[in-house]
Amino acid sequence: SLEVVQNDIYNLCEVDGFGWSTVDQIARQMGHPMNTLPRVPAAAVYTLQENRQSGHLYMEPDDFLDSLRKLLNKERTAYPFHDDHLRPLANAALSSEKIVYKNKGIYLKQDYRNEQGFAALMAQRLHSDLARQRVPSDPPEIERGDRTLSEEQLDAVKAALEHNTFILTGFPGTGKTTVLQTIIRSYAKRKERGCSILLCAPTGRAARRMAEATGYDAFTIHKGFGLGSEDDPDVDAPSIG
């Protein structure tokens, strides 16, 4: 409402189309003081949102304070913030409804909840007993194709076949694609026993790259699980079987 905005113009940041930079510029043009508490929590939320865009769910306190100070002082305000007087204002921002400080990390509250929920689900999967659905990982079950696997690659393939959740990481050129191809061929070899294969990636480009590397159809995650619209040009909806 108008009263809410008049009391704190930075409430406009909640409205689509009014980012923090836009609202801050409006506040400056209206003569609002640039060293007030309402400006700091709004800037704190924006700092964490920008950090999320870089792929991070939280910030360490010193990095958070440094980024917050740079943002608040970006327009060379008449009253620049320094650490000694910004720190208590930043601490006050941490008690807002949108920010939480947990495990020495500063999160947007919803991001913290999502991280905790995901961790709980992963823990449940990692400890669940799905032995009857596993593909045996004895060497005869591993379809190597025409490639010779290193000891490390073979261990990775076995781990993928033995566990219902598996994360494969590595630098370029370390053989991740070969491991992925071997895992897929091994599952395909046992497909008649009820194993279904669905390859998904976060983006259409990544899905196409995966398809090129494996020879199997791959889909964006939302398409793979039937969440995409019919107008989505990325890929056709898969047939899971």
PDB file of C-alpha atoms in Angstrom:
ATOM      1  CA  SER A   1       0.000   0.000   0.000  1.00  0.00           C
ATOM      2  CA  LEU A   2       0.984   3.665  -0.278  1.00  0.00           C
ATOM      3  CA  GLU A   3       1.443   3.897   3.482  1.00  0.00           C
ATOM      4  CA  VAL A   4       3.867   0.950   3.491  1.00  0.00           C
ATOM      5  CA  VAL A   5       5.972   2.539   0.757  1.00  0.00           C
ATOM      6  CA  GLN A   6       5.901   5.937   2.457  1.00  0.00           C
ATOM      7  CA  ASN A   7       7.122   4.364   5.702  1.00  0.00           C
ATOM      8  CA  ASP A   8       9.950   2.554   3.895  1.00  0.00           C
ATOM      9  CA  ILE A   9      10.467   3.165   0.198  1.00  0.00           C
ATOM     10  CA  TYR A  10      12.668   0.075   0.010  1.00  0.00           C
ATOM     11  CA  ASN A  11       9.520  -2.025   0.350  1.00  0.00           C
ATOM     12  CA  LEU A  12       9.214  -1.326  -3.383  1.00  0.00           C
ATOM     13  CA  CYS A  13      11.957  -3.923  -3.860  1.00  0.00           C
ATOM     14  CA  GLU A  14       9.197  -6.503  -3.320  1.00  0.00           C
ATOM     15  CA  VAL A  15       7.390  -5.303  -6.460  1.00  0.00           C
ATOM     16  CA  ASP A  16       8.309  -6.814  -9.834  1.00  0.00           C
ATOM     17  CA  GLY A  17      10.295  -4.346 -11.906  1.00  0.00           C
ATOM     18  CA  PHE A  18      11.678  -2.479  -8.891  1.00  0.00           C
ATOM     19  CA  GLY A  19      15.129  -3.846  -8.160  1.00  0.00           C
ATOM     20  CA  TRP A  20      17.285  -2.480  -5.385  1.00  0.00           C
ATOM     21  CA  SER A  21      19.285  -0.189  -7.698  1.00  0.00           C
ATOM     22  CA  THR A  22      16.125   1.377  -9.106  1.00  0.00           C
ATOM     23  CA  VAL A  23      14.562   1.933  -5.692  1.00  0.00           C
ATOM     24  CA  ASP A  24      17.818   3.294  -4.299  1.00  0.00           C
ATOM     25  CA  GLN A  25      17.987   5.825  -7.126  1.00  0.00           C
ATOM     26  CA  ILE A  26      14.385   6.884  -6.457  1.00  0.00           C
ATOM     27  CA  ALA A  27      15.156   7.278  -2.756  1.00  0.00           C
ATOM     28  CA  ARG A  28      18.170   9.437  -3.550  1.00  0.00           C
ATOM     29  CA  GLN A  29      16.156  11.651  -5.901  1.00  0.00           C
ATOM     30  CA  MET A  30      13.490  12.058  -3.203  1.00  0.00           C
ATOM     31  CA  GLY A  31      16.106  13.203  -0.737  1.00  0.00           C
ATOM     32  CA  HIS A  32      16.049  10.154   1.532  1.00  0.00           C
ATOM     33  CA  PRO A  33      19.164   9.867   3.740  1.00  0.00           C
ATOM     34  CA  MET A  34      21.556   7.280   2.413  1.00  0.00           C
ATOM     35  CA  ASN A  35      22.799   6.146   5.826  1.00  0.00           C
ATOM     36  CA  THR A  36      19.531   4.917   7.321  1.00  0.00           C
ATOM     37  CA  LEU A  37      18.747   1.410   8.529  1.00  0.00           C
ATOM     38  CA  PRO A  38      15.974   0.638   5.955  1.00  0.00           C
ATOM     39  CA  ARG A  39      18.504   1.003   3.144  1.00  0.00           C
ATOM     40  CA  VAL A  40      20.878  -1.567   4.636  1.00  0.00           C
ATOM     41  CA  PRO A  41      18.519  -4.600   4.927  1.00  0.00           C
ATOM     42  CA  ALA A  42      17.307  -4.038   1.366  1.00  0.00           C
ATOM     43  CA  ALA A  43      20.901  -3.849   0.157  1.00  0.00           C
ATOM     44  CA  ALA A  44      21.741  -6.968   2.180  1.00  0.00           C
ATOM     45  CA  VAL A  45      19.001  -8.967   0.464  1.00  0.00           C
ATOM     46  CA  TYR A  46      20.146  -7.701  -2.937  1.00  0.00           C
ATOM     47  CA  THR A  47      23.760  -8.646  -2.130  1.00  0.00           C
ATOM     48  CA  LEU A  48      22.710 -12.225  -1.351  1.00  0.00           C
ATOM     49  CA  GLN A  49      20.519 -12.389  -4.454  1.00  0.00           C
ATOM     50  CA  GLU A  50      23.443 -11.324  -6.626  1.00  0.00           C
ATOM     51  CA  ASN A  51      25.646 -13.872  -4.887  1.00  0.00           C
ATOM     52  CA  ARG A  52      23.078 -16.558  -5.712  1.00  0.00           C
ATOM     53  CA  GLN A  53      23.276 -15.607  -9.383  1.00  0.00           C
ATOM     54  CA  SER A  54      26.931 -16.633  -9.217  1.00  0.00           C
ATOM     55  CA  GLY A  55      25.892 -20.078  -7.997  1.00  0.00           C
ATOM     56  CA  HIS A  56      26.360 -19.635  -4.246  1.00  0.00           C
ATOM     57  CA  LEU A  57      23.743 -20.194  -1.543  1.00  0.00           C
ATOM     58  CA  TYR A  58      25.488 -18.300   1.245  1.00  0.00           C
ATOM     59  CA  MET A  59      28.260 -15.818   1.995  1.00  0.00           C
ATOM     60  CA  GLU A  60      30.870 -15.767   4.714  1.00  0.00           C
ATOM     61  CA  PRO A  61      30.533 -12.746   7.036  1.00  0.00           C
ATOM     62  CA  ASP A  62      33.647 -10.875   5.860  1.00  0.00           C
ATOM     63  CA  ASP A  63      32.789 -11.334   2.167  1.00  0.00           C
ATOM     64  CA  PHE A  64      29.204 -10.305   2.863  1.00  0.00           C
ATOM     65  CA  LEU A  65      30.250  -7.151   4.704  1.00  0.00           C
ATOM     66  CA  ASP A  66      32.743  -6.221   1.973  1.00  0.00           C
ATOM     67  CA  SER A  67      30.178  -6.681  -0.823  1.00  0.00           C
ATOM     68  CA  LEU A  68      27.524  -4.826   1.152  1.00  0.00           C
ATOM     69  CA  ARG A  69      29.843  -1.868   1.785  1.00  0.00           C
ATOM     70  CA  LYS A  70      30.786  -1.635  -1.896  1.00  0.00           C
ATOM     71  CA  LEU A  71      27.125  -1.691  -2.924  1.00  0.00           C
ATOM     72  CA  LEU A  72      26.086   0.989  -0.436  1.00  0.00           C
ATOM     73  CA  ASN A  73      28.995   3.239  -1.410  1.00  0.00           C
ATOM     74  CA  LYS A  74      28.713   2.607  -5.148  1.00  0.00           C
ATOM     75  CA  GLU A  75      27.161   5.985  -5.958  1.00  0.00           C
ATOM     76  CA  ARG A  76      29.695   7.938  -3.858  1.00  0.00           C
ATOM     77  CA  THR A  77      27.138   8.982  -1.282  1.00  0.00           C
ATOM     78  CA  ALA A  78      27.751  12.033   0.894  1.00  0.00           C
ATOM     79  CA  TYR A  79      27.902   9.744   3.909  1.00  0.00           C
ATOM     80  CA  PRO A  80      29.966   6.705   2.951  1.00  0.00           C
ATOM     81  CA  PHE A  81      29.717   3.560   5.029  1.00  0.00           C
ATOM     82  CA  HIS A  82      32.785   2.220   6.791  1.00  0.00           C
ATOM     83  CA  ASP A  83      33.100  -1.136   8.510  1.00  0.00           C
ATOM     84  CA  ASP A  84      32.970   0.269  12.045  1.00  0.00           C
ATOM     85  CA  HIS A  85      29.484   1.754  11.639  1.00  0.00           C
ATOM     86  CA  LEU A  86      28.238  -0.605   8.921  1.00  0.00           C
ATOM     87  CA  ARG A  87      28.832  -3.754  10.960  1.00  0.00           C
ATOM     88  CA  PRO A  88      26.097  -3.073  13.585  1.00  0.00           C
ATOM     89  CA  LEU A  89      23.640  -2.150  10.828  1.00  0.00           C
ATOM     90  CA  ALA A  90      24.532  -5.333   8.962  1.00  0.00           C
ATOM     91  CA  ASN A  91      24.060  -7.354  12.155  1.00  0.00           C
ATOM     92  CA  ALA A  92      20.621  -5.804  12.529  1.00  0.00           C
ATOM     93  CA  ALA A  93      19.825  -6.836   8.945  1.00  0.00           C
ATOM     94  CA  LEU A  94      20.627 -10.443   9.839  1.00  0.00           C
ATOM     95  CA  SER A  95      17.639 -10.483  12.176  1.00  0.00           C
ATOM     96  CA  SER A  96      15.215  -9.614   9.385  1.00  0.00           C
ATOM     97  CA  GLU A  97      12.589 -12.044   8.107  1.00  0.00           C
ATOM     98  CA  LYS A  98      14.478 -12.688   4.870  1.00  0.00           C
ATOM     99  CA  ILE A  99      18.035 -13.375   6.060  1.00  0.00           C
ATOM    100  CA  VAL A 100      19.431 -16.019   8.360  1.00  0.00           C
ATOM    101  CA  TYR A 101      22.890 -16.633   9.840  1.00  0.00           C
ATOM    102  CA  LYS A 102      23.583 -20.349  10.237  1.00  0.00           C
ATOM    103  CA  ASN A 103      26.738 -22.451  10.429  1.00  0.00           C
ATOM    104  CA  LYS A 104      28.938 -19.355   9.960  1.00  0.00           C
ATOM    105  CA  GLY A 105      27.149 -18.568   6.693  1.00  0.00           C
ATOM    106  CA  ILE A 106      24.704 -15.800   5.729  1.00  0.00           C
ATOM    107  CA  TYR A 107      21.760 -17.030   3.659  1.00  0.00           C
ATOM    108  CA  LEU A 108      18.534 -15.806   2.230  1.00  0.00           C
ATOM    109  CA  LYS A 109      16.108 -17.625   4.513  1.00  0.00           C
ATOM    110  CA  GLN A 110      14.398 -19.492   1.665  1.00  0.00           C
ATOM    111  CA  ASP A 111      17.754 -20.637   0.281  1.00  0.00           C
ATOM    112  CA  TYR A 112      18.698 -21.992   3.709  1.00  0.00           C
ATOM    113  CA  ARG A 113      15.425 -23.895   3.941  1.00  0.00           C
ATOM    114  CA  ASN A 114      15.909 -25.291   0.450  1.00  0.00           C
ATOM    115  CA  GLU A 115      19.459 -26.385   1.263  1.00  0.00           C
ATOM    116  CA  GLN A 116      18.347 -28.112   4.470  1.00  0.00           C
ATOM    117  CA  GLY A 117      15.474 -29.828   2.677  1.00  0.00           C
ATOM    118  CA  PHE A 118      17.741 -31.026  -0.114  1.00  0.00           C
ATOM    119  CA  ALA A 119      20.327 -32.275   2.386  1.00  0.00           C
ATOM    120  CA  ALA A 120      17.647 -34.226   4.245  1.00  0.00           C
ATOM    121  CA  LEU A 121      16.405 -35.834   1.034  1.00  0.00           C
ATOM    122  CA  MET A 122      19.933 -36.741  -0.033  1.00  0.00           C
ATOM    123  CA  ALA A 123      20.666 -38.263   3.376  1.00  0.00           C
ATOM    124  CA  GLN A 124      17.517 -40.331   3.100  1.00  0.00           C
ATOM    125  CA  ARG A 125      18.500 -41.587  -0.342  1.00  0.00           C
ATOM    126  CA  LEU A 126      22.068 -42.334   0.658  1.00  0.00           C
ATOM    127  CA  HIS A 127      20.939 -44.447   3.604  1.00  0.00           C
ATOM    128  CA  SER A 128      17.956 -46.140   2.026  1.00  0.00           C
ATOM    129  CA  ASP A 129      18.219 -49.816   1.217  1.00  0.00           C
ATOM    130  CA  LEU A 130      17.472 -50.256  -2.471  1.00  0.00           C
ATOM    131  CA  ALA A 131      19.556 -53.386  -2.891  1.00  0.00           C
ATOM    132  CA  ARG A 132      16.839 -55.207  -4.823  1.00  0.00           C
ATOM    133  CA  GLN A 133      16.829 -52.452  -7.446  1.00  0.00           C
ATOM    134  CA  ARG A 134      20.577 -52.177  -7.844  1.00  0.00           C
ATOM    135  CA  VAL A 135      22.477 -53.355 -10.853  1.00  0.00           C
ATOM    136  CA  PRO A 136      25.207 -55.820  -9.822  1.00  0.00           C
ATOM    137  CA  SER A 137      28.621 -54.224 -10.175  1.00  0.00           C
ATOM    138  CA  ASP A 138      30.736 -57.335 -10.654  1.00  0.00           C
ATOM    139  CA  PRO A 139      33.237 -56.813 -13.498  1.00  0.00           C
ATOM    140  CA  PRO A 140      31.220 -58.971 -15.965  1.00  0.00           C
ATOM    141  CA  GLU A 141      28.281 -56.596 -15.530  1.00  0.00           C
ATOM    142  CA  ILE A 142      30.273 -53.551 -16.611  1.00  0.00           C
ATOM    143  CA  GLU A 143      30.002 -52.895 -20.328  1.00  0.00           C
ATOM    144  CA  ARG A 144      33.281 -51.215 -21.236  1.00  0.00           C
ATOM    145  CA  GLY A 145      32.750 -51.028 -24.973  1.00  0.00           C
ATOM    146  CA  ASP A 146      36.031 -50.608 -26.857  1.00  0.00           C
ATOM    147  CA  ARG A 147      37.681 -48.551 -24.122  1.00  0.00           C
ATOM    148  CA  THR A 148      40.079 -49.570 -21.379  1.00  0.00           C
ATOM    149  CA  LEU A 149      39.124 -48.054 -18.048  1.00  0.00           C
ATOM    150  CA  SER A 150      41.664 -46.863 -15.539  1.00  0.00           C
ATOM    151  CA  GLU A 151      41.433 -48.120 -11.969  1.00  0.00           C
ATOM    152  CA  GLU A 152      39.901 -44.820 -10.878  1.00  0.00           C
ATOM    153  CA  GLN A 153      37.341 -44.877 -13.706  1.00  0.00           C
ATOM    154  CA  LEU A 154      36.399 -48.464 -12.908  1.00  0.00           C
ATOM    155  CA  ASP A 155      35.887 -47.558  -9.248  1.00  0.00           C
ATOM    156  CA  ALA A 156      33.648 -44.675 -10.318  1.00  0.00           C
ATOM    157  CA  VAL A 157      31.514 -46.933 -12.510  1.00  0.00           C
ATOM    158  CA  LYS A 158      31.164 -49.489  -9.721  1.00  0.00           C
ATOM    159  CA  ALA A 159      30.158 -46.783  -7.253  1.00  0.00           C
ATOM    160  CA  ALA A 160      27.500 -45.501  -9.632  1.00  0.00           C
ATOM    161  CA  LEU A 161      26.040 -48.977 -10.069  1.00  0.00           C
ATOM    162  CA  GLU A 162      26.135 -49.811  -6.360  1.00  0.00           C
ATOM    163  CA  HIS A 163      24.483 -46.656  -5.021  1.00  0.00           C
ATOM    164  CA  ASN A 164      21.207 -44.954  -5.856  1.00  0.00           C
ATOM    165  CA  THR A 165      22.883 -41.520  -5.692  1.00  0.00           C
ATOM    166  CA  PHE A 166      26.285 -40.827  -7.230  1.00  0.00           C
ATOM    167  CA  ILE A 167      28.153 -37.596  -8.000  1.00  0.00           C
ATOM    168  CA  LEU A 168      30.886 -37.595 -10.638  1.00  0.00           C
ATOM    169  CA  THR A 169      33.298 -34.655 -10.710  1.00  0.00           C
ATOM    170  CA  GLY A 170      36.646 -33.977 -12.315  1.00  0.00           C
ATOM    171  CA  PHE A 171      38.677 -31.568 -14.394  1.00  0.00           C
ATOM    172  CA  PRO A 172      38.368 -31.530 -18.203  1.00  0.00           C
ATOM    173  CA  GLY A 173      40.145 -34.453 -19.799  1.00  0.00           C
ATOM    174  CA  THR A 174      39.984 -36.737 -16.755  1.00  0.00           C
ATOM    175  CA  GLY A 175      37.573 -39.188 -18.379  1.00  0.00           C
ATOM    176  CA  LYS A 176      34.161 -38.189 -17.049  1.00  0.00           C
ATOM    177  CA  THR A 177      32.499 -38.766 -20.409  1.00  0.00           C
ATOM    178  CA  THR A 178      34.018 -42.244 -20.687  1.00  0.00           C
ATOM    179  CA  VAL A 179      32.751 -43.084 -17.197  1.00  0.00           C
ATOM    180  CA  LEU A 180      29.281 -41.770 -18.051  1.00  0.00           C
ATOM    181  CA  GLN A 181      29.197 -43.792 -21.290  1.00  0.00           C
ATOM    182  CA  THR A 182      30.241 -46.938 -19.417  1.00  0.00           C
ATOM    183  CA  ILE A 183      27.608 -46.415 -16.720  1.00  0.00           C
ATOM    184  CA  ILE A 184      24.883 -46.006 -19.326  1.00  0.00           C
ATOM    185  CA  ARG A 185      25.982 -49.050 -21.335  1.00  0.00           C
ATOM    186  CA  SER A 186      26.083 -51.114 -18.146  1.00  0.00           C
ATOM    187  CA  TYR A 187      22.544 -50.113 -17.230  1.00  0.00           C
ATOM    188  CA  ALA A 188      21.369 -50.648 -20.808  1.00  0.00           C
ATOM    189  CA  LYS A 189      22.777 -54.176 -20.697  1.00  0.00           C
ATOM    190  CA  ARG A 190      20.519 -54.909 -17.741  1.00  0.00           C
ATOM    191  CA  LYS A 191      17.517 -53.004 -19.044  1.00  0.00           C
ATOM    192  CA  GLU A 192      15.504 -56.174 -19.443  1.00  0.00           C
ATOM    193  CA  ARG A 193      15.561 -56.519 -15.644  1.00  0.00           C
ATOM    194  CA  GLY A 194      13.566 -53.337 -15.161  1.00  0.00           C
ATOM    195  CA  CYS A 195      16.200 -50.619 -15.319  1.00  0.00           C
ATOM    196  CA  SER A 196      15.032 -47.439 -17.016  1.00  0.00           C
ATOM    197  CA  ILE A 197      17.466 -44.819 -18.278  1.00  0.00           C
ATOM    198  CA  LEU A 198      16.640 -41.112 -18.360  1.00  0.00           C
ATOM    199  CA  LEU A 199      19.387 -38.589 -19.094  1.00  0.00           C
ATOM    200  CA  CYS A 200      18.725 -35.032 -17.923  1.00  0.00           C
ATOM    201  CA  ALA A 201      20.692 -31.792 -17.768  1.00  0.00           C
ATOM    202  CA  PRO A 202      19.891 -28.303 -16.418  1.00  0.00           C
ATOM    203  CA  THR A 203      19.841 -26.603 -19.841  1.00  0.00           C
ATOM    204  CA  GLY A 204      18.973 -27.510 -23.391  1.00  0.00           C
ATOM    205  CA  ARG A 205      22.565 -26.940 -24.494  1.00  0.00           C
ATOM    206  CA  ALA A 206      23.888 -29.275 -21.791  1.00  0.00           C
ATOM    207  CA  ALA A 207      21.285 -31.876 -22.734  1.00  0.00           C
ATOM    208  CA  ARG A 208      22.346 -31.765 -26.373  1.00  0.00           C
ATOM    209  CA  ARG A 209      25.998 -32.083 -25.360  1.00  0.00           C
ATOM    210  CA  MET A 210      25.146 -35.105 -23.220  1.00  0.00           C
ATOM    211  CA  ALA A 211      23.241 -36.705 -26.092  1.00  0.00           C
ATOM    212  CA  GLU A 212      26.178 -36.164 -28.455  1.00  0.00           C
ATOM    213  CA  ALA A 213      28.616 -37.659 -25.942  1.00  0.00           C
ATOM    214  CA  THR A 214      26.566 -40.736 -25.045  1.00  0.00           C
ATOM    215  CA  GLY A 215      24.537 -41.547 -28.131  1.00  0.00           C
ATOM    216  CA  TYR A 216      21.347 -41.566 -26.030  1.00  0.00           C
ATOM    217  CA  ASP A 217      18.550 -39.013 -26.004  1.00  0.00           C
ATOM    218  CA  ALA A 218      18.921 -36.441 -23.231  1.00  0.00           C
ATOM    219  CA  PHE A 219      16.445 -33.865 -21.979  1.00  0.00           C
ATOM    220  CA  THR A 220      16.235 -30.779 -19.823  1.00  0.00           C
ATOM    221  CA  ILE A 221      15.241 -31.663 -16.267  1.00  0.00           C
ATOM    222  CA  HIS A 222      11.820 -30.037 -16.509  1.00  0.00           C
ATOM    223  CA  LYS A 223      11.111 -31.826 -19.793  1.00  0.00           C
ATOM    224  CA  GLY A 224      12.388 -35.144 -18.522  1.00  0.00           C
ATOM    225  CA  PHE A 225       9.891 -35.085 -15.678  1.00  0.00           C
ATOM    226  CA  GLY A 226       7.031 -33.725 -17.760  1.00  0.00           C
ATOM    227  CA  LEU A 227       7.134 -30.203 -16.345  1.00  0.00           C
ATOM    228  CA  GLY A 228       7.819 -28.307 -19.575  1.00  0.00           C
ATOM    229  CA  SER A 229       5.289 -26.564 -21.758  1.00  0.00           C
ATOM    230  CA  GLU A 230       4.369 -27.926 -25.172  1.00  0.00           C
ATOM    231  CA  ASP A 231       5.889 -24.815 -26.713  1.00  0.00           C
ATOM    232  CA  ASP A 232       9.323 -25.447 -25.215  1.00  0.00           C
ATOM    233  CA  PRO A 233      11.658 -25.759 -28.218  1.00  0.00           C
ATOM    234  CA  ASP A 234      14.516 -27.418 -26.331  1.00  0.00           C
ATOM    235  CA  VAL A 235      13.652 -31.063 -26.843  1.00  0.00           C
ATOM    236  CA  ASP A 236      10.670 -33.315 -27.240  1.00  0.00           C
ATOM    237  CA  ALA A 237       9.150 -34.938 -24.174  1.00  0.00           C
ATOM    238  CA  PRO A 238      10.802 -38.292 -23.499  1.00  0.00           C
ATOM    239  CA  SER A 239       9.302 -41.716 -23.366  1.00  0.00           C
ATOM    240  CA  ILE A 240      10.474 -43.218 -20.092  1.00  0.00           C
ATOM    241  CA  GLY A 241      10.657 -46.955 -20.070  1.00  0.00           C
TER     242      GLY A 241
END
